[in-house]
mmCIF file of C-alpha atoms in Angstrom:
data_model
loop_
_atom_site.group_PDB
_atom_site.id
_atom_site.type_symbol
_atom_site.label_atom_id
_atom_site.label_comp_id
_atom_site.label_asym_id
_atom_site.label_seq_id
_atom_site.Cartn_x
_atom_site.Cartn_y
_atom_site.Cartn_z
ATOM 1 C CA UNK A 1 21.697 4.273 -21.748
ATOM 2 C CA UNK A 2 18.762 2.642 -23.756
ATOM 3 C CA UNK A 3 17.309 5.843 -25.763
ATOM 4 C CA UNK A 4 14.666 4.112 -28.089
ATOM 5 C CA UNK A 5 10.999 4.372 -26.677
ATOM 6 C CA UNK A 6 9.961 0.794 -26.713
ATOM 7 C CA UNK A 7 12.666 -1.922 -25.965
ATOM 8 C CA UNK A 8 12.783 -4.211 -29.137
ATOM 9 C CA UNK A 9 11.417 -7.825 -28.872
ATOM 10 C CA UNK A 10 15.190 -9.178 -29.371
ATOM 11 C CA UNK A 11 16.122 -7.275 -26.362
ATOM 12 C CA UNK A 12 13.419 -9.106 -24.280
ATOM 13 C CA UNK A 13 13.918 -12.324 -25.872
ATOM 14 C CA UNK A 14 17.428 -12.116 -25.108
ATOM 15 C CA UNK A 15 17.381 -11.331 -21.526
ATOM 16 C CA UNK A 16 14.259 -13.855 -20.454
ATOM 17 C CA UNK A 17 14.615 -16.953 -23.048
ATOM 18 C CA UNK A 18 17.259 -19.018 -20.347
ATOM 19 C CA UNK A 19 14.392 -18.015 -17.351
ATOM 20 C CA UNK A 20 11.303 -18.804 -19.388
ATOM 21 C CA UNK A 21 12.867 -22.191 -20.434
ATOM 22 C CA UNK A 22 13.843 -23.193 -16.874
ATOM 23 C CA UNK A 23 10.372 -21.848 -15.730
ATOM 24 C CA UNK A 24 8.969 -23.798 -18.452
ATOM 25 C CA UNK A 25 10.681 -27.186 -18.168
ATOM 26 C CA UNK A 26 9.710 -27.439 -13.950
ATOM 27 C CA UNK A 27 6.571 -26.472 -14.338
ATOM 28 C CA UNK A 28 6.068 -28.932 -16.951
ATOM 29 C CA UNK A 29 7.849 -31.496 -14.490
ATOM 30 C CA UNK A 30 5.416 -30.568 -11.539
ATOM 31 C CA UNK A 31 2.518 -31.123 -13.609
ATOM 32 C CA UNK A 32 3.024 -33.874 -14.885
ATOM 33 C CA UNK A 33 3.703 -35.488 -11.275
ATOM 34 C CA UNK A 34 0.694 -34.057 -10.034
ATOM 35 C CA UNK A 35 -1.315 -35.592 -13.179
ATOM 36 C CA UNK A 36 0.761 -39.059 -12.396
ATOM 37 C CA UNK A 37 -0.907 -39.276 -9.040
ATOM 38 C CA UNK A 38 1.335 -37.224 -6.894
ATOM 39 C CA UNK A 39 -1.678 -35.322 -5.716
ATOM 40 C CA UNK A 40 -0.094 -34.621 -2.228
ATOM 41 C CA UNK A 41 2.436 -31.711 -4.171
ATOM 42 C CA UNK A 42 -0.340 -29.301 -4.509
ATOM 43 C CA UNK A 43 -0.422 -26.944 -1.529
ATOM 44 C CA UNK A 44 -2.996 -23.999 -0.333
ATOM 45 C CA UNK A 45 -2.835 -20.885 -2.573
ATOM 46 C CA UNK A 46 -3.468 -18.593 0.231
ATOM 47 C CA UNK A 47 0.198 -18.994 1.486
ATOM 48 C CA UNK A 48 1.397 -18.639 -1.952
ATOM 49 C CA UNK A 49 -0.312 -15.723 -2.508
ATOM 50 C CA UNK A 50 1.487 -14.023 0.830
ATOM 51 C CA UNK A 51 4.321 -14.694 -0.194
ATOM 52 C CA UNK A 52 3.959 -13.167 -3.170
ATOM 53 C CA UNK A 53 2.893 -9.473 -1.816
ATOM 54 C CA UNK A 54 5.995 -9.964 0.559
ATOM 55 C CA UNK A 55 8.257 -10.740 -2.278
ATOM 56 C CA UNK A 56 6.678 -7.550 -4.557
ATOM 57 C CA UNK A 57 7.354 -5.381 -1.854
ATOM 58 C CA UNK A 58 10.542 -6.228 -1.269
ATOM 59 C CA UNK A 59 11.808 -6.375 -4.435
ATOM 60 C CA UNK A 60 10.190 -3.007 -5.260
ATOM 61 C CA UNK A 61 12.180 -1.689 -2.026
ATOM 62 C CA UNK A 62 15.572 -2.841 -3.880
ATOM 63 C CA UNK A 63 14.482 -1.020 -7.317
ATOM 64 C CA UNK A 64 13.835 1.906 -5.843
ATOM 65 C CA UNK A 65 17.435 1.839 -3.951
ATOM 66 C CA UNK A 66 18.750 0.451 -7.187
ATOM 67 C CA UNK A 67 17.675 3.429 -9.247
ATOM 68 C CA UNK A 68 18.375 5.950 -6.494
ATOM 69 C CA UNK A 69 22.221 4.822 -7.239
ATOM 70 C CA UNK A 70 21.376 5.325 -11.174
ATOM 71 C CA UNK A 71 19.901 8.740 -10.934
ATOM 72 C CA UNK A 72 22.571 10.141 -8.294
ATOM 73 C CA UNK A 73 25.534 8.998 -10.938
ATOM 74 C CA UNK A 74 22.999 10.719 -13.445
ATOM 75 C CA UNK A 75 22.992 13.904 -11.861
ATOM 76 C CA UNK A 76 26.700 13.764 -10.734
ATOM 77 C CA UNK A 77 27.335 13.764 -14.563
ATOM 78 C CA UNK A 78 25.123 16.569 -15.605
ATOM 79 C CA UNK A 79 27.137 18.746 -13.109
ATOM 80 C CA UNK A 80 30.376 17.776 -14.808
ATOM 81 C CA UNK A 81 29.194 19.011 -17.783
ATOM 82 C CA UNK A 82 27.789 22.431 -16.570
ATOM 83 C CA UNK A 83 30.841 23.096 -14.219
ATOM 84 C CA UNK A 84 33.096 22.289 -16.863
ATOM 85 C CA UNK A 85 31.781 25.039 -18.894
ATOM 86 C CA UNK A 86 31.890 27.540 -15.907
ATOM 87 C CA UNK A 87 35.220 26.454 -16.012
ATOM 88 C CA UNK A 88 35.893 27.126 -19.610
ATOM 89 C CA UNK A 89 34.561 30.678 -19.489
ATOM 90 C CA UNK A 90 36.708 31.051 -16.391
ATOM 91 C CA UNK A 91 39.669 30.203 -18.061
ATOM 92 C CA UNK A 92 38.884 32.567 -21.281
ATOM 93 C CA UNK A 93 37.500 35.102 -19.298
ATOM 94 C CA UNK A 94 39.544 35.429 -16.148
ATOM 95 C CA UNK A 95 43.143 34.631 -17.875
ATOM 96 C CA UNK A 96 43.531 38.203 -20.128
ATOM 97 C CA UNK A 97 46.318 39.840 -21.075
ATOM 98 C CA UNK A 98 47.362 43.020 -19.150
ATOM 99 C CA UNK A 99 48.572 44.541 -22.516
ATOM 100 C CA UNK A 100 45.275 45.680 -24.330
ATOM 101 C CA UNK A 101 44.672 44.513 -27.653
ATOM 102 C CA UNK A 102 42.681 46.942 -29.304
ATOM 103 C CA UNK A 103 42.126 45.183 -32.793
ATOM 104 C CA UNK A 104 39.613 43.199 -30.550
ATOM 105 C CA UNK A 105 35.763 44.164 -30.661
ATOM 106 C CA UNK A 106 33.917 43.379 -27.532
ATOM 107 C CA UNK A 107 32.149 40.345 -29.052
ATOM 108 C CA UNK A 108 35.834 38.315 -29.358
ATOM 109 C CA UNK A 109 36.907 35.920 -26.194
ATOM 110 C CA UNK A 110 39.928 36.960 -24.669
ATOM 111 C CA UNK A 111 41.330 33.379 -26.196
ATOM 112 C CA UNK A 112 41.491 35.282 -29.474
ATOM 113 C CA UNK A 113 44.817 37.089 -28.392
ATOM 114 C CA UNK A 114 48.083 35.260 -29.973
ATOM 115 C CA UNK A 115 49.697 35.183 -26.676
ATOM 116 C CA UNK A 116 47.264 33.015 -24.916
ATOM 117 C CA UNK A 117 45.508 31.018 -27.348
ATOM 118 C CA UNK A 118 48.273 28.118 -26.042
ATOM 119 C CA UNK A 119 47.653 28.877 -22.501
ATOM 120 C CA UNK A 120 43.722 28.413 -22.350
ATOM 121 C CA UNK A 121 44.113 25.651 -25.191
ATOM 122 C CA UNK A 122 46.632 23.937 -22.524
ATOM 123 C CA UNK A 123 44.231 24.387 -19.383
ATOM 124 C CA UNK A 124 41.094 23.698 -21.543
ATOM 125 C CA UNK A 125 42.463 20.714 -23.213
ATOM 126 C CA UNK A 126 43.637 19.370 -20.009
ATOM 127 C CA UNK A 127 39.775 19.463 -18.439
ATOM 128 C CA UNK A 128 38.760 17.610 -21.560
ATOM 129 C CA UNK A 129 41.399 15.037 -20.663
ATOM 130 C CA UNK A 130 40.255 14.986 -16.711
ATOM 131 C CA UNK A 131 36.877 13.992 -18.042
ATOM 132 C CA UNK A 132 38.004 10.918 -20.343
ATOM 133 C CA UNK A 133 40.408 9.803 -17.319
ATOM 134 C CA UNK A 134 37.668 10.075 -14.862
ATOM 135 C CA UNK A 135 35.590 7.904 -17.191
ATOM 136 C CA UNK A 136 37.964 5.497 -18.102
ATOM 137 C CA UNK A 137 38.712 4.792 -14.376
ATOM 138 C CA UNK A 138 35.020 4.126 -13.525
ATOM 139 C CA UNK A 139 34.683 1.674 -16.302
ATOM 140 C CA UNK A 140 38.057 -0.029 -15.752
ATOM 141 C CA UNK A 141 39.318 1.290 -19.330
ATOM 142 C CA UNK A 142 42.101 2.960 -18.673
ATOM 143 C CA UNK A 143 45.023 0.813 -19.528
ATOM 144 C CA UNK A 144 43.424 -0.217 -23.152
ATOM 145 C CA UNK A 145 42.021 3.812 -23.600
ATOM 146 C CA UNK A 146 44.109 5.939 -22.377
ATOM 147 C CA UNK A 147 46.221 6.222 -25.827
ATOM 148 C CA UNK A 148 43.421 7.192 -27.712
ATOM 149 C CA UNK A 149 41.075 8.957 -25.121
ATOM 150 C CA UNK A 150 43.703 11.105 -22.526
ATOM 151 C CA UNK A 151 46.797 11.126 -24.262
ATOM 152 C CA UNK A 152 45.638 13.555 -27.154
ATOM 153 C CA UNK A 153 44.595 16.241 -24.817
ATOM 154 C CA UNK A 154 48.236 15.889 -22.432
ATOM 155 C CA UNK A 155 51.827 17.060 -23.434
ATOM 156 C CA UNK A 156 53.519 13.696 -24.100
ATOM 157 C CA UNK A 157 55.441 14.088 -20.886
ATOM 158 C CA UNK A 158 52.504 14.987 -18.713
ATOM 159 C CA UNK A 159 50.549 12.385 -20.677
ATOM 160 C CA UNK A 160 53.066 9.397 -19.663
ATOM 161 C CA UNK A 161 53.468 10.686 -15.937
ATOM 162 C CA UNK A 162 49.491 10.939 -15.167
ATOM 163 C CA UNK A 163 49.283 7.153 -16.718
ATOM 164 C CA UNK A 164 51.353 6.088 -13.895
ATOM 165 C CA UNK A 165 49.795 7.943 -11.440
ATOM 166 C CA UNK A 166 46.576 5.758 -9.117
ATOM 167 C CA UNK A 167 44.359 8.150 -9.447
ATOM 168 C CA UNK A 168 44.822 9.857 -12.645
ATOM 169 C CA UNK A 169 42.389 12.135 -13.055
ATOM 170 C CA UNK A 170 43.020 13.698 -9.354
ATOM 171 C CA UNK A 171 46.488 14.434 -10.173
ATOM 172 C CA UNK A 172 45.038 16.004 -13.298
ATOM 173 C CA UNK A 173 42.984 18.557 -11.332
ATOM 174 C CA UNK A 174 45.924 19.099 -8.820
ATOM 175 C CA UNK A 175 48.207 20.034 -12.371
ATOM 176 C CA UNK A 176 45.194 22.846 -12.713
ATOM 177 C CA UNK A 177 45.639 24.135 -9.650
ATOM 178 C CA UNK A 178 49.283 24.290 -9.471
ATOM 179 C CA UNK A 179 48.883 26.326 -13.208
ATOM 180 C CA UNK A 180 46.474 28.653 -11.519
ATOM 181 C CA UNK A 181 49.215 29.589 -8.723
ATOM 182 C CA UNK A 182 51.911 30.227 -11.489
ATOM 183 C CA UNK A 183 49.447 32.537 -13.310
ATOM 184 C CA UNK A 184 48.719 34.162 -10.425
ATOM 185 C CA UNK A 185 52.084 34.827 -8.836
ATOM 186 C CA UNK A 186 54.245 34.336 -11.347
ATOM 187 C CA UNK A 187 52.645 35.736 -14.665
ATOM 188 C CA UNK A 188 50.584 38.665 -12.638
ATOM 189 C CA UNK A 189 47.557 37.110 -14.909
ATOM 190 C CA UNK A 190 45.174 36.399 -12.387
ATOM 191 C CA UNK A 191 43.828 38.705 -9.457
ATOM 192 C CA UNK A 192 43.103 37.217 -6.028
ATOM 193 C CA UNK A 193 39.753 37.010 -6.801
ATOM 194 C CA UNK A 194 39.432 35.026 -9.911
ATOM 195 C CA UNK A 195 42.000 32.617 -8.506
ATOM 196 C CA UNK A 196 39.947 31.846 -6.020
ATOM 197 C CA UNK A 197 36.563 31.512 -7.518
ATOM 198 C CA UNK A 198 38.577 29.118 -10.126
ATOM 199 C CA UNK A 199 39.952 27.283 -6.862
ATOM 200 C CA UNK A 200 36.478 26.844 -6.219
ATOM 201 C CA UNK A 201 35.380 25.546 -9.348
ATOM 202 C CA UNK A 202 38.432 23.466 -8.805
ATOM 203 C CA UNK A 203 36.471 21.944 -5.157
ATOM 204 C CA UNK A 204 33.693 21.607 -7.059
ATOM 205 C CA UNK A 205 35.166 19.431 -9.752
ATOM 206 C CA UNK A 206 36.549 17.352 -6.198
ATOM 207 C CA UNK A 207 33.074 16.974 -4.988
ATOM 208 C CA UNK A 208 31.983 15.896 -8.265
ATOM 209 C CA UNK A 209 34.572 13.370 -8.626
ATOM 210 C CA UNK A 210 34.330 12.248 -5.589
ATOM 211 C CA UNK A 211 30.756 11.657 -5.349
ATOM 212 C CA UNK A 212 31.681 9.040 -8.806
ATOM 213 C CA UNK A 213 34.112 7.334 -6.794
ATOM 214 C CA UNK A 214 31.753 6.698 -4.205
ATOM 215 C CA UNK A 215 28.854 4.772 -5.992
ATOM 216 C CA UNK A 216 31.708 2.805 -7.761
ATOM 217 C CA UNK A 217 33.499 2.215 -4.457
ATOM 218 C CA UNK A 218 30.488 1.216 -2.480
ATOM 219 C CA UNK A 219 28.202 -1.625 -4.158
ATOM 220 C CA UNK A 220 24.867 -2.122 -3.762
ATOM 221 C CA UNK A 221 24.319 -3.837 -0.046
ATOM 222 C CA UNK A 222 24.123 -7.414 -1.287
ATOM 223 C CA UNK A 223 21.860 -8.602 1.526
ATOM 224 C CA UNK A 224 19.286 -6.370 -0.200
ATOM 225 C CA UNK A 225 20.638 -7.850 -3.789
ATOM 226 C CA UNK A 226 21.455 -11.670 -2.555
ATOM 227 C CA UNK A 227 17.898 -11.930 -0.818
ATOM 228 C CA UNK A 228 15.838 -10.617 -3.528
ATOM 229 C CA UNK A 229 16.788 -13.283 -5.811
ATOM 230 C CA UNK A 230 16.099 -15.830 -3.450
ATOM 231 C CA UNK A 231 12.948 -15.031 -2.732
ATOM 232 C CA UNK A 232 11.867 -14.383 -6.279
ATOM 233 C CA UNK A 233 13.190 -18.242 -7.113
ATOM 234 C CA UNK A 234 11.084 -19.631 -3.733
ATOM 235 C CA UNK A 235 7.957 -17.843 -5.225
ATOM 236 C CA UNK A 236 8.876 -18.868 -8.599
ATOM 237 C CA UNK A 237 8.967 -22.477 -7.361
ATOM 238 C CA UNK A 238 6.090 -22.608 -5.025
ATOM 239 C CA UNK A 239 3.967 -20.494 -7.810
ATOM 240 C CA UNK A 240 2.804 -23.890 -9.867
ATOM 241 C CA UNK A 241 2.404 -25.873 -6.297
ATOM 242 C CA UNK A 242 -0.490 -23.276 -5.800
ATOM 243 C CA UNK A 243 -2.124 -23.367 -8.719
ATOM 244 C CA UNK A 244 -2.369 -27.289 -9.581
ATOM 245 C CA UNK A 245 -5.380 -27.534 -7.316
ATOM 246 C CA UNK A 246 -7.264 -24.370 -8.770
ATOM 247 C CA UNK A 247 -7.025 -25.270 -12.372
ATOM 248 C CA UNK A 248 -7.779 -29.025 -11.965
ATOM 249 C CA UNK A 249 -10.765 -27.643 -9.848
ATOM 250 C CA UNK A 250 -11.955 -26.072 -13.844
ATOM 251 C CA UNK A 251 -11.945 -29.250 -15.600
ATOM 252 C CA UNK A 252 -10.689 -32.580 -16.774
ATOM 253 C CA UNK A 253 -7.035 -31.462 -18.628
ATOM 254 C CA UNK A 254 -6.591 -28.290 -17.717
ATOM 255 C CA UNK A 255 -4.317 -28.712 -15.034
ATOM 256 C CA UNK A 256 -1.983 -27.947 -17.281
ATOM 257 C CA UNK A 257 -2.747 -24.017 -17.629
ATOM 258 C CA UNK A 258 -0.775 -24.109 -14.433
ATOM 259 C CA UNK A 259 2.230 -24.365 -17.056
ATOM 260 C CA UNK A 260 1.900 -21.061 -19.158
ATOM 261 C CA UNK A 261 0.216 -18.636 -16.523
ATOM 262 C CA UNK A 262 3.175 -19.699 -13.983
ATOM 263 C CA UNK A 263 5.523 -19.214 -16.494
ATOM 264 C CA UNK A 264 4.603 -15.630 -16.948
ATOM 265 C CA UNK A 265 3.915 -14.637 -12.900
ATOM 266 C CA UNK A 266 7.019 -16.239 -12.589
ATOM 267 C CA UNK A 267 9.092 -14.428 -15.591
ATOM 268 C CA UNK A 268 7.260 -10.848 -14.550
ATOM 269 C CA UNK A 269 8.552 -11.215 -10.797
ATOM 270 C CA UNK A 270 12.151 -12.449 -12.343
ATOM 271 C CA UNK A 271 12.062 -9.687 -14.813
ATOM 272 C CA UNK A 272 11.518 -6.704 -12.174
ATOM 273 C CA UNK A 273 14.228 -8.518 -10.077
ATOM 274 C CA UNK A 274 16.667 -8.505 -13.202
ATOM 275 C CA UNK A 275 15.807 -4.696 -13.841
ATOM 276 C CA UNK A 276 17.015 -3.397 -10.139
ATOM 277 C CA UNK A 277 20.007 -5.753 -10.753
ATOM 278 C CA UNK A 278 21.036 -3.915 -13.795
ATOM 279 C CA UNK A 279 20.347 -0.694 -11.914
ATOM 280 C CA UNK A 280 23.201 -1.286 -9.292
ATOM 281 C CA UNK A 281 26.248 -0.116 -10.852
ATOM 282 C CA UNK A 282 25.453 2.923 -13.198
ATOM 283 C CA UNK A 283 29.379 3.267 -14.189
ATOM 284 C CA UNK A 284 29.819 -0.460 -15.914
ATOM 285 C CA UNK A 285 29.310 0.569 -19.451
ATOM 286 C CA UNK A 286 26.363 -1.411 -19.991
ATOM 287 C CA UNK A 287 22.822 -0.763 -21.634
ATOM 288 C CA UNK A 288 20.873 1.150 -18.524
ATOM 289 C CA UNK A 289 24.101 2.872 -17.343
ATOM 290 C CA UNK A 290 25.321 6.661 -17.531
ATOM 291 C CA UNK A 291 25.954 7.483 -20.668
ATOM 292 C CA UNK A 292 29.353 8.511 -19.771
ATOM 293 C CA UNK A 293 31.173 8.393 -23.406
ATOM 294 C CA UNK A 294 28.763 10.740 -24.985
ATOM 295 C CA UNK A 295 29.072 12.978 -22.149
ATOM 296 C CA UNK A 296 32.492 13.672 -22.334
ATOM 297 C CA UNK A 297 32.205 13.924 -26.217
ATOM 298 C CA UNK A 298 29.768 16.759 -25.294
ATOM 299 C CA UNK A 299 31.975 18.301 -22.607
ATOM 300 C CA UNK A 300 35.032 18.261 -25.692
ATOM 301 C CA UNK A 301 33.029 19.932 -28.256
ATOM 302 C CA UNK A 302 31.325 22.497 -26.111
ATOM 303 C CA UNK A 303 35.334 23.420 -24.701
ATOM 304 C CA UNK A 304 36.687 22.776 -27.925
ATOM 305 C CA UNK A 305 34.041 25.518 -29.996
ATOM 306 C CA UNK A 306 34.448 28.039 -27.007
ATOM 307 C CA UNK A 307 38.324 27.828 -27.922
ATOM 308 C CA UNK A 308 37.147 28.984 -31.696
ATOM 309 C CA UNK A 309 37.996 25.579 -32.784
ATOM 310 C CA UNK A 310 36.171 24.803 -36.027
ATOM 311 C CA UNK A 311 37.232 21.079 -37.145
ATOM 312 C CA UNK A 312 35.363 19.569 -34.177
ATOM 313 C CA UNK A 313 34.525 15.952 -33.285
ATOM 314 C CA UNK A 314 31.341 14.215 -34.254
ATOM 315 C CA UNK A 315 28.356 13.633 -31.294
ATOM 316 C CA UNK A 316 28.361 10.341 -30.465
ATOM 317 C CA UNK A 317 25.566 8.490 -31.978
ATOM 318 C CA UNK A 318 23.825 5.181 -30.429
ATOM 319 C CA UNK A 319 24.753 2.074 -31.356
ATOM 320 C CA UNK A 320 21.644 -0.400 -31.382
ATOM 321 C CA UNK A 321 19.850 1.769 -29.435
ATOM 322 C CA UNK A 322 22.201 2.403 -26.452
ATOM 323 C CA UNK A 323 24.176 5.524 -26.074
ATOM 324 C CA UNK A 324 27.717 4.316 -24.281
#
């Protein structure tokens, strides 16, 4: 996700130099037919022109589908975060001890108490990991992250039989549940209740998940994608056919203006096309997309500091700008 205000000249450089060239080099070409006595290639504006508002308003349909896709993955992601902290305090809260431990003051988590600081660490850590698997399988990352990213946060065993598994981080939340049954009938350390408002956390997490897998699993209908650019290059190439005959109607020479005010029409209709494009796919890693890395680094030191960890991980920072 691009955080800076104002996108930096390189940036637009970068992304319109190969269209404003191309623009640049057949409008060039057109005019200088037209100026060699191939009159008959200018055409009416007014049909130009129409097509034109059609083309804006289509285009301006796709964007607004295009971000609709963005803000949903957007919003999916801001309910990981916030239901993995209900889940935190559910784990720390719900999962006590029946013996009492009365060298604890009322302002101590129940984590605090030796005998189940490795039991929440375990169920907390393993959350953390869910998040970093979930992310690594919408980018595609998962074979070259998962060492680095998952692994820390699994027992080794667990750690090398989720890898295999298609959908790691589902199995990961199925793991949860099946811990929540032991502590509940086998340990005695969770009441109906809490094991089921923790199941439901648990559905939530699903839902969440689910609704992930669905904008990566579905793309963008590319008859709305395909058609768009189409008709922005049609425009782009009828634009200059327009305008020959209105500027040669100013004056001897300047014909050519046709050349630098197509360009831009042309670049400003290709440039709103190019910014649904990137809009399509908010889970690619790229600049506009969710910023799914820092995410989970917020998720792990928000888990991590309820856990009354201290030595905690860095935020992740942007890197030219854009926040991975």
């Amino acid at each position: 996700m691009y955080i800076r205000q104002n996108l930096r000249w390189s940036i637009i450089w970068r992304s319109a130099w190969r269209s404003v060239l191309i623009l640049t080099l057949y409008n060039l070409i057109v005019c200088w037919f037209y100026t060699s006595g191939f009159t008959h290639l200018a055409i009416p504006w007014q049909p130009v022109a129409t097509l034109g508002t059609a083309v804006a308003f289509y285009i301006g349909f796709k964007n607004n589908g295009s971000y609709d896709r963005f803000w949903e993955g957007r919003q999916i992601w801001g309910g990981i975060v916030n239901t993995s902290r209900t889940w935190a305090i559910q784990t720390l809260e719900f999962i006590t001890s029946r013996v009492d431990a009365p060298e604890l003051t009322a302002l101590q988590p129940a984590a605090t108490a030796p005998e189940l600081t490795e039991r929440h660490r375990r169920i907390i850590y393993r959350h953390i990991a869910w998040c970093n698997a979930l992310r690594l399988q919408l980018r595609l990352q998962r074979d070259e992250l998962w060492d680095t990213d998952v692994a820390p946060f699994l027992l080794p065993e667990e750690s090398a039989f989720m890898r295999q598994r298609a959908n790691s981080a589902a199995h990961l939340l199925r793991r949860q549940a099946a811990e929540l049954r032991i502590l509940r009938e086998e340990r005695g350390l969770l009441n109906d209740f809490q094991h089921v408002n923790m199941m439901r956390t648990l559905e939530r997490l699903f839902d969440l998940q689910g609704g992930c897998e669905r904008i990566k699993n579905t793309p963008f209908p590319r008859q709305f994608a395909f058609y768009s650019f189409l008709f922005v290059c049609l425009f782009a190439l009828m634009l200059p056919l327009g305008l020959l005959r209105e500027f040669d109607q100013l004056g001897p020479g300047l014909v050519w203006l046709t050349v630098p005010f197509s360009v831009l029409i042309s670049w400003v209709f290709n440039t709103i096309e190019s910014v649904g494009h990137t809009s399509e796919n908010p889970f690619e890693n790229q600049m506009n997309d969710v910023p799914m890395t820092a995410l989970c680094r917020t998720i792990e030191i928000d888990l991590r500091e309820m856990l009354g960890e201290t030595e905690l991980p860095p935020k992740t920072v942007p890197v030219k700008d854009i926040l991975f």
